[in-house]
Each structure stands twice: as C-alpha cells, then as structure tokens.
Short mmCIF file of C-alpha atoms and ligand atoms in Angstrom, two decimals:
data_model
loop_
_atom_site.label_atom_id
_atom_site.label_comp_id
_atom_site.label_asym_id
_atom_site.label_seq_id
_atom_site.Cartn_x
_atom_site.Cartn_y
_atom_site.Cartn_z
CA MET R 1 78.90 95.54 72.18
CA SER R 2 79.82 92.96 69.68
CA ALA R 3 82.28 90.43 71.09
CA THR R 4 84.62 91.16 68.22
CA THR R 5 84.84 94.97 68.28
CA ARG R 6 88.53 96.06 68.37
CA THR R 7 87.77 99.82 68.57
CA VAL R 8 90.02 101.84 70.88
CA LEU R 9 89.69 105.53 71.62
CA VAL R 10 92.96 107.22 72.22
CA THR R 11 92.76 110.71 73.53
CA GLY R 12 95.30 113.44 72.59
CA ALA R 13 96.67 111.16 69.84
CA ALA R 14 97.01 113.77 67.04
CA ARG R 15 100.70 113.91 67.82
CA GLY R 16 103.40 112.86 70.29
CA ILE R 17 103.01 109.89 72.48
CA GLY R 18 99.40 109.43 71.66
CA ALA R 19 100.22 109.28 67.94
CA GLY R 20 102.94 106.59 68.77
CA ILE R 21 100.30 104.65 70.80
CA ALA R 22 97.80 104.88 67.90
CA GLU R 23 100.46 103.67 65.37
CA VAL R 24 101.50 100.66 67.47
CA LEU R 25 97.80 99.62 68.22
CA ALA R 26 96.78 100.02 64.56
CA ALA R 27 99.68 97.76 63.57
CA ARG R 28 98.36 95.12 66.04
CA GLY R 29 94.95 95.17 64.48
CA PHE R 30 93.03 97.58 66.58
CA THR R 31 90.78 100.23 65.02
CA ILE R 32 91.72 103.54 66.37
CA VAL R 33 89.62 106.64 67.08
CA ILE R 34 91.86 109.62 67.79
CA ALA R 35 90.04 112.22 69.93
CA ASP R 36 91.89 115.57 70.09
CA VAL R 37 91.24 119.31 70.36
CA ASN R 38 93.32 119.60 67.25
CA GLU R 39 90.82 118.14 64.78
CA ASP R 40 92.82 118.62 61.56
CA GLN R 41 95.90 116.99 63.05
CA ALA R 42 93.75 114.18 64.48
CA ARG R 43 92.28 113.49 61.07
CA GLU R 44 95.67 113.57 59.34
CA THR R 45 97.19 111.25 61.87
CA ALA R 46 94.27 108.81 61.64
CA ALA R 47 94.45 108.94 57.82
CA ARG R 48 98.09 108.00 57.91
CA LEU R 49 97.17 104.86 59.89
CA GLY R 50 94.66 103.73 57.23
CA PRO R 51 91.11 104.25 56.05
CA GLU R 52 89.47 102.35 58.92
CA HIS R 53 90.83 104.72 61.52
CA GLU R 54 89.18 108.02 62.49
CA GLY R 55 90.08 111.39 63.95
CA ILE R 56 87.44 113.32 65.86
CA SER R 57 87.36 116.73 67.56
CA LEU R 58 86.95 116.44 71.29
CA ASP R 59 87.97 118.54 74.27
CA VAL R 60 88.34 115.83 76.92
CA ALA R 61 87.93 118.41 79.73
CA ASP R 62 84.31 119.01 78.58
CA SER R 63 82.28 116.43 80.44
CA ALA R 64 79.11 116.67 78.34
CA ALA R 65 81.07 116.57 75.02
CA VAL R 66 82.93 113.43 76.30
CA ASP R 67 79.70 111.61 77.12
CA GLN R 68 78.21 112.49 73.75
CA ALA R 69 81.30 111.50 71.75
CA ILE R 70 81.77 108.16 73.51
CA ASP R 71 78.13 107.28 73.25
CA ALA R 72 78.14 108.15 69.51
CA LEU R 73 81.38 106.21 68.99
CA ALA R 74 80.03 103.09 70.77
CA GLU R 75 76.86 103.36 68.61
CA ARG R 76 78.65 103.49 65.28
CA ALA R 77 81.38 100.99 66.23
CA GLY R 78 79.06 98.49 67.83
CA GLY R 79 80.81 98.95 71.23
CA LEU R 80 84.29 99.72 72.48
CA TYR R 81 87.18 97.57 73.24
CA GLY R 82 88.93 100.08 75.40
CA VAL R 83 90.09 103.64 75.97
CA VAL R 84 93.63 105.13 76.45
CA ASN R 85 93.60 108.35 78.45
CA ASN R 86 96.65 110.07 76.98
CA ALA R 87 95.70 113.76 76.42
CA GLY R 88 97.76 115.97 78.69
CA ILE R 89 99.17 119.40 79.10
CA ASN R 90 101.67 121.11 81.34
CA ARG R 91 101.70 124.66 82.68
CA ASP R 92 104.96 124.61 84.74
CA ALA R 93 105.75 127.21 87.30
CA MET R 94 107.30 127.30 90.70
CA LEU R 95 104.68 127.13 93.47
CA HIS R 96 104.93 130.75 94.45
CA LYS R 97 104.32 131.83 90.90
CA MET R 98 101.76 129.31 89.83
CA THR R 99 98.41 130.94 89.02
CA ASP R 100 95.00 129.50 89.74
CA ALA R 101 94.45 129.24 85.99
CA GLN R 102 97.61 127.14 85.58
CA TRP R 103 96.51 124.81 88.36
CA ASP R 104 92.93 124.54 87.12
CA GLN R 105 93.85 123.95 83.40
CA VAL R 106 96.17 121.05 84.25
CA LEU R 107 93.83 119.50 86.74
CA ALA R 108 91.03 119.69 84.25
CA VAL R 109 92.80 118.08 81.32
CA ASP R 110 95.24 115.71 83.12
CA LEU R 111 92.93 114.45 85.85
CA SER R 112 89.25 115.39 85.54
CA ALA R 113 89.22 114.45 81.84
CA VAL R 114 90.52 110.91 82.74
CA PHE R 115 87.59 110.61 85.02
CA TYR R 116 85.02 111.88 82.44
CA VAL R 117 86.41 109.54 79.64
CA SER R 118 86.64 106.56 81.93
CA ARG R 119 83.16 107.03 83.37
CA ALA R 120 81.64 107.39 79.88
CA ALA R 121 83.54 104.40 78.58
CA ALA R 122 82.83 102.23 81.59
CA ARG R 123 79.09 102.39 80.91
CA HIS R 124 79.69 100.53 77.66
CA LEU R 125 82.44 98.26 78.94
CA ARG R 126 80.43 97.13 81.93
CA GLU R 127 77.53 96.23 79.64
CA ALA R 128 79.85 94.26 77.44
CA ARG R 129 81.42 92.63 80.50
CA ARG R 130 84.93 93.12 79.12
CA GLY R 131 87.20 96.01 78.17
CA ARG R 132 90.40 97.84 78.89
CA ILE R 133 91.23 101.27 80.28
CA VAL R 134 94.86 102.44 80.17
CA ASN R 135 95.81 105.78 81.68
CA ILE R 136 98.92 107.68 80.92
CA SER R 137 100.34 109.15 84.09
CA SER R 138 103.95 110.32 84.39
CA ALA R 139 107.12 109.69 86.27
CA SER R 140 106.44 113.24 87.71
CA TRP R 141 103.66 111.80 89.87
CA GLU R 142 106.17 111.40 92.62
CA GLY R 143 106.75 115.29 92.62
CA ASN R 144 108.80 117.41 90.40
CA ILE R 145 110.12 120.95 90.86
CA GLY R 146 107.88 123.43 88.93
CA GLN R 147 105.16 120.91 88.46
CA ALA R 148 102.97 121.06 91.52
CA ASN R 149 99.85 121.06 89.24
CA TYR R 150 101.09 118.36 86.90
CA ALA R 151 102.42 116.06 89.64
CA ALA R 152 99.18 116.33 91.68
CA ALA R 153 97.13 115.53 88.51
CA LYS R 154 99.37 112.55 87.58
CA ALA R 155 99.35 111.15 91.13
CA GLY R 156 95.60 111.59 91.05
CA VAL R 157 95.54 109.48 87.84
CA LEU R 158 97.06 106.58 89.69
CA GLY R 159 94.56 106.72 92.55
CA LEU R 160 91.79 106.91 90.01
CA THR R 161 93.20 103.96 88.10
CA PHE R 162 93.40 101.80 91.26
CA THR R 163 89.78 102.62 92.04
CA LEU R 164 88.67 101.85 88.49
CA SER R 165 90.42 98.48 88.64
CA LYS R 166 88.65 97.62 91.86
CA GLU R 167 85.17 98.79 90.78
CA LEU R 168 85.35 97.32 87.30
CA ALA R 169 87.05 93.97 87.86
CA ARG R 170 83.69 92.32 88.44
CA TYR R 171 82.69 93.27 84.99
CA GLY R 172 85.75 91.84 83.35
CA VAL R 173 87.21 95.28 82.74
CA THR R 174 90.83 95.98 83.56
CA ALA R 175 92.41 99.36 84.34
CA ASN R 176 96.14 100.03 84.37
CA ALA R 177 98.47 103.03 84.23
CA ILE R 178 101.72 103.82 82.52
CA CYS R 179 104.30 106.31 83.72
CA PRO R 180 106.41 107.46 80.76
CA GLY R 181 109.75 108.91 81.82
CA PHE R 182 111.31 111.18 79.34
CA ILE R 183 109.91 110.75 75.79
CA GLU R 184 110.81 112.67 72.63
CA THR R 185 107.80 114.77 71.79
CA ASP R 186 106.77 118.43 71.19
CA MET R 187 106.16 118.63 74.97
CA THR R 188 109.75 117.73 75.77
CA SER R 189 111.50 119.47 72.83
CA ALA R 190 109.97 122.79 74.08
CA LEU R 191 112.21 122.48 77.25
CA PRO R 192 115.21 124.71 77.58
CA GLU R 193 118.48 122.94 76.43
CA ASN R 194 119.97 122.69 79.93
CA ILE R 195 116.78 121.07 81.35
CA TYR R 196 116.63 118.64 78.44
CA ALA R 197 120.26 117.63 78.99
CA ALA R 198 119.70 117.26 82.82
CA GLN R 199 116.67 114.97 82.14
CA LEU R 200 118.75 112.76 79.89
CA GLU R 201 121.36 112.28 82.59
CA LYS R 202 118.70 110.84 84.87
CA ILE R 203 118.07 107.96 82.51
CA PRO R 204 120.09 104.78 83.15
CA LEU R 205 119.63 103.46 79.58
CA GLY R 206 121.10 106.82 78.45
CA TYR R 207 118.55 108.05 75.87
CA ALA R 208 115.01 109.51 75.59
CA GLY R 209 112.23 107.14 74.85
CA LYS R 210 110.15 107.22 71.70
CA PRO R 211 106.28 107.44 71.56
CA GLN R 212 106.22 103.93 70.21
CA ASP R 213 107.92 102.58 73.40
CA VAL R 214 104.90 103.86 75.35
CA GLY R 215 102.70 102.42 72.52
CA ALA R 216 104.19 98.92 73.05
CA ALA R 217 103.41 99.05 76.72
CA VAL R 218 99.83 100.12 75.99
CA ALA R 219 99.54 97.32 73.45
CA TYR R 220 100.59 94.85 76.12
CA PHE R 221 97.84 96.03 78.52
CA LEU R 222 95.33 95.69 75.73
CA SER R 223 96.51 92.25 74.68
CA GLU R 224 95.04 88.86 75.71
CA ASP R 225 98.31 88.29 77.56
CA ALA R 226 97.37 90.95 80.05
CA SER R 227 93.85 89.72 80.72
CA TYR R 228 94.63 88.84 84.33
CA ILE R 229 96.57 92.14 85.09
CA THR R 230 94.67 95.08 86.57
CA GLY R 231 95.46 97.95 88.93
CA GLN R 232 99.13 97.96 87.88
CA VAL R 233 101.49 100.83 87.06
CA LEU R 234 104.25 100.33 84.48
CA GLU R 235 107.15 102.65 84.15
CA VAL R 236 108.41 103.27 80.56
CA GLY R 237 111.36 105.40 81.19
CA GLY R 238 114.67 103.65 80.49
CA GLY R 239 115.06 103.04 84.24
CA TYR R 240 114.28 106.72 85.11
CA GLN R 241 112.76 105.69 88.38
CA ILE R 242 115.36 103.26 89.59
P1 NAI V 1 101.94 116.58 73.32
O1 NAI V 1 101.77 117.93 73.79
O2 NAI V 1 103.00 116.26 72.27
O3 NAI V 1 100.55 116.00 72.76
C1 NAI V 1 99.40 116.14 73.63
C2 NAI V 1 98.17 116.01 72.69
O4 NAI V 1 97.01 116.12 73.52
C3 NAI V 1 98.10 117.04 71.61
O5 NAI V 1 97.70 116.41 70.38
C4 NAI V 1 97.02 117.94 72.07
O6 NAI V 1 96.25 118.55 71.01
C5 NAI V 1 96.11 117.01 72.88
N1 NAI V 1 95.32 117.73 73.86
C6 NAI V 1 95.68 118.71 74.79
N2 NAI V 1 94.64 119.08 75.48
C7 NAI V 1 93.59 118.35 75.04
C8 NAI V 1 92.18 118.31 75.46
N3 NAI V 1 91.68 119.16 76.35
N4 NAI V 1 91.32 117.43 74.79
C9 NAI V 1 91.82 116.64 73.80
N5 NAI V 1 93.15 116.60 73.39
C10 NAI V 1 94.01 117.45 74.02
O7 NAI V 1 102.23 115.68 74.65
P2 NAI V 1 102.97 114.26 74.83
O8 NAI V 1 104.33 114.53 75.20
O9 NAI V 1 102.64 113.43 73.68
O10 NAI V 1 102.21 113.73 76.07
C11 NAI V 1 101.17 112.73 75.95
C12 NAI V 1 100.80 112.30 77.39
O11 NAI V 1 101.99 111.68 78.00
C13 NAI V 1 100.37 113.47 78.39
O12 NAI V 1 99.40 112.95 79.21
C14 NAI V 1 101.72 113.69 79.15
O13 NAI V 1 101.39 114.26 80.37
C15 NAI V 1 102.31 112.30 79.26
N6 NAI V 1 103.66 112.26 79.49
C16 NAI V 1 104.63 112.76 78.55
C17 NAI V 1 105.91 112.64 78.77
C18 NAI V 1 107.00 113.07 77.85
O14 NAI V 1 108.22 112.95 78.08
N7 NAI V 1 106.68 113.62 76.64
C19 NAI V 1 106.48 111.99 80.06
C20 NAI V 1 105.46 111.51 80.91
C21 NAI V 1 104.17 111.66 80.62
#
C-alpha cells in the first residue's frame, strides 16, 4: 500500500448512518468507497460526495464476494487506509416468536460480515503496517427487548473488535467500536410512534442523533489524533447509556 492512500471502505453507506459517515470522512479528505447491496443508491450517494468517491455493489454477508471486492479495491486504490463496518439490519421479534431465519439473517449481516470484511481488510493493512478498523455496534449490545438476534450480534461485534485490536496492534493497525444510541435514519423512522417517543425519553440530551454525529466519531478514530487508541468503545448517544 502506498503510504499516502486515504481510501476508506464504508459498508452499508448508501443511506442512513453510513451515508453520514461517508459525508464527514469525505469532507476530511478521505476517498470513500461505499459498499452496499443497494448499488444504485450507493452510486448516487458516492456521486454526491464528489467524483473521486465510488459506490460498489456488495453483500457483506457473502464471504467470497467480500474477499474479491476488497482485494480488487486495494489493487486499484494502491492499498487501503481503513474500513468502517457499518452495514446492519434488524429483524425484531420477541424471543418466543423469533424465527431461525430472523436470527440467522441478523447474525449474518451484523456479525459474520464484520468478521469477513475485517479479515479481508486486515490482510492488506498488516502488509502496510498501518490502518484503521472501525466497527459500528449499538447501544442495544447490552440487551434490548425484541432484539435477541441484534443484541447478540452487536455484543459479538465488541468481542470481535477487542480481539482485532489485540491481534493487529503489532502491525500498527487499530480497531475500535462505536455504539450509536438513537439516530435519525430509515431504520428508526420505521418504528411505531409510541416506541420512537419512548426512545427519545431515554436520551439525557433530549433529542435523536444525526448520522453525521456518528461520522464525527468515526473520523476521530481514523485521525492521527487517535493513533494510540485501540480496542475502545465510544458511545454516541446523547448520554443514552448513562
Ligand atoms: P439503514 O437501514 O438506514 O441503512 C443500512 C444500510 O446497510 C442500507 O444502505 C442497506 O442497503 C445496507 N445493507 C443492509 N444489508 C447489507 C448487506 N448485506 N451488505 C451490504 N449492505 C447492506 O440503517 P442505519 O440506521 O443507518 O444503521 C447503520 C448501522 O448503525 C447498522 O449497523 C445499525 O445496526 C447501527 N445502529 C443504528 C442505530 C440507529 O439509531 N439508526 C442505533 C445503533 C446502531
């Protein structure tokens, strides 16, 4: 990898928090590759950021496709600066009603995919002896009613992040996680009104966060200022977890 590459892959960044992350990182001089199952929206979002940014079609839950996409990206970008594992889904249901499919889909996208993308990226970052991995977990990792699958996956992301930080530190690669609280996106606007209102009440700062608030935290972990910080979890939730 060239010592100067500023290319960062952000998964699931066609919209929502990922798009906010991409916007903040692009403004700070990173070259963004948006990898999303929604190819059209990925391209549109990347085009809005400027011509040097790119949107690609990728299902992060497909291990072979992830390997191929990341190798191809590192080849054409001259390496990778880092990856942001943001793609995520929820399939909420109470435990007694949760189907195997709901469990499997969420574990595949919210946990296994973080492993696939981190493993593929780490091969390039290790070689370069520097790089950054930022994983988007959730305040729900501590457990949340109706989210057995999601909470298990998001707690798993933290365990994975801690392990990545320990394994990759010797190569100059950092791995950190962010737990967003309640952020205004399509995922949260789909909630029933009473649940949305109940979530707002849990926020000491009194309002929902914006995707760019998460973007600013990601930008910090990618910055030179955070070079000596690894294996950390940052809550971005207006005090949600206090
Ligand atoms: P969103 O639903 O608005 O956007 C998710 C994006 O991921 C979409 O563009 C979707 O096409 C993409 N995606 C879904 N499955 C994919 C796959 N298999 N491969 C590639 N891309 C895929 O969601 P939102 O709200 O922006 O969430 C982003 C991340 O933040 C997720 O990991 C979510 O769990 C997490 N989060 C969100 C919170 C919120 O309040 N919105 C709170 C805490 C965490």
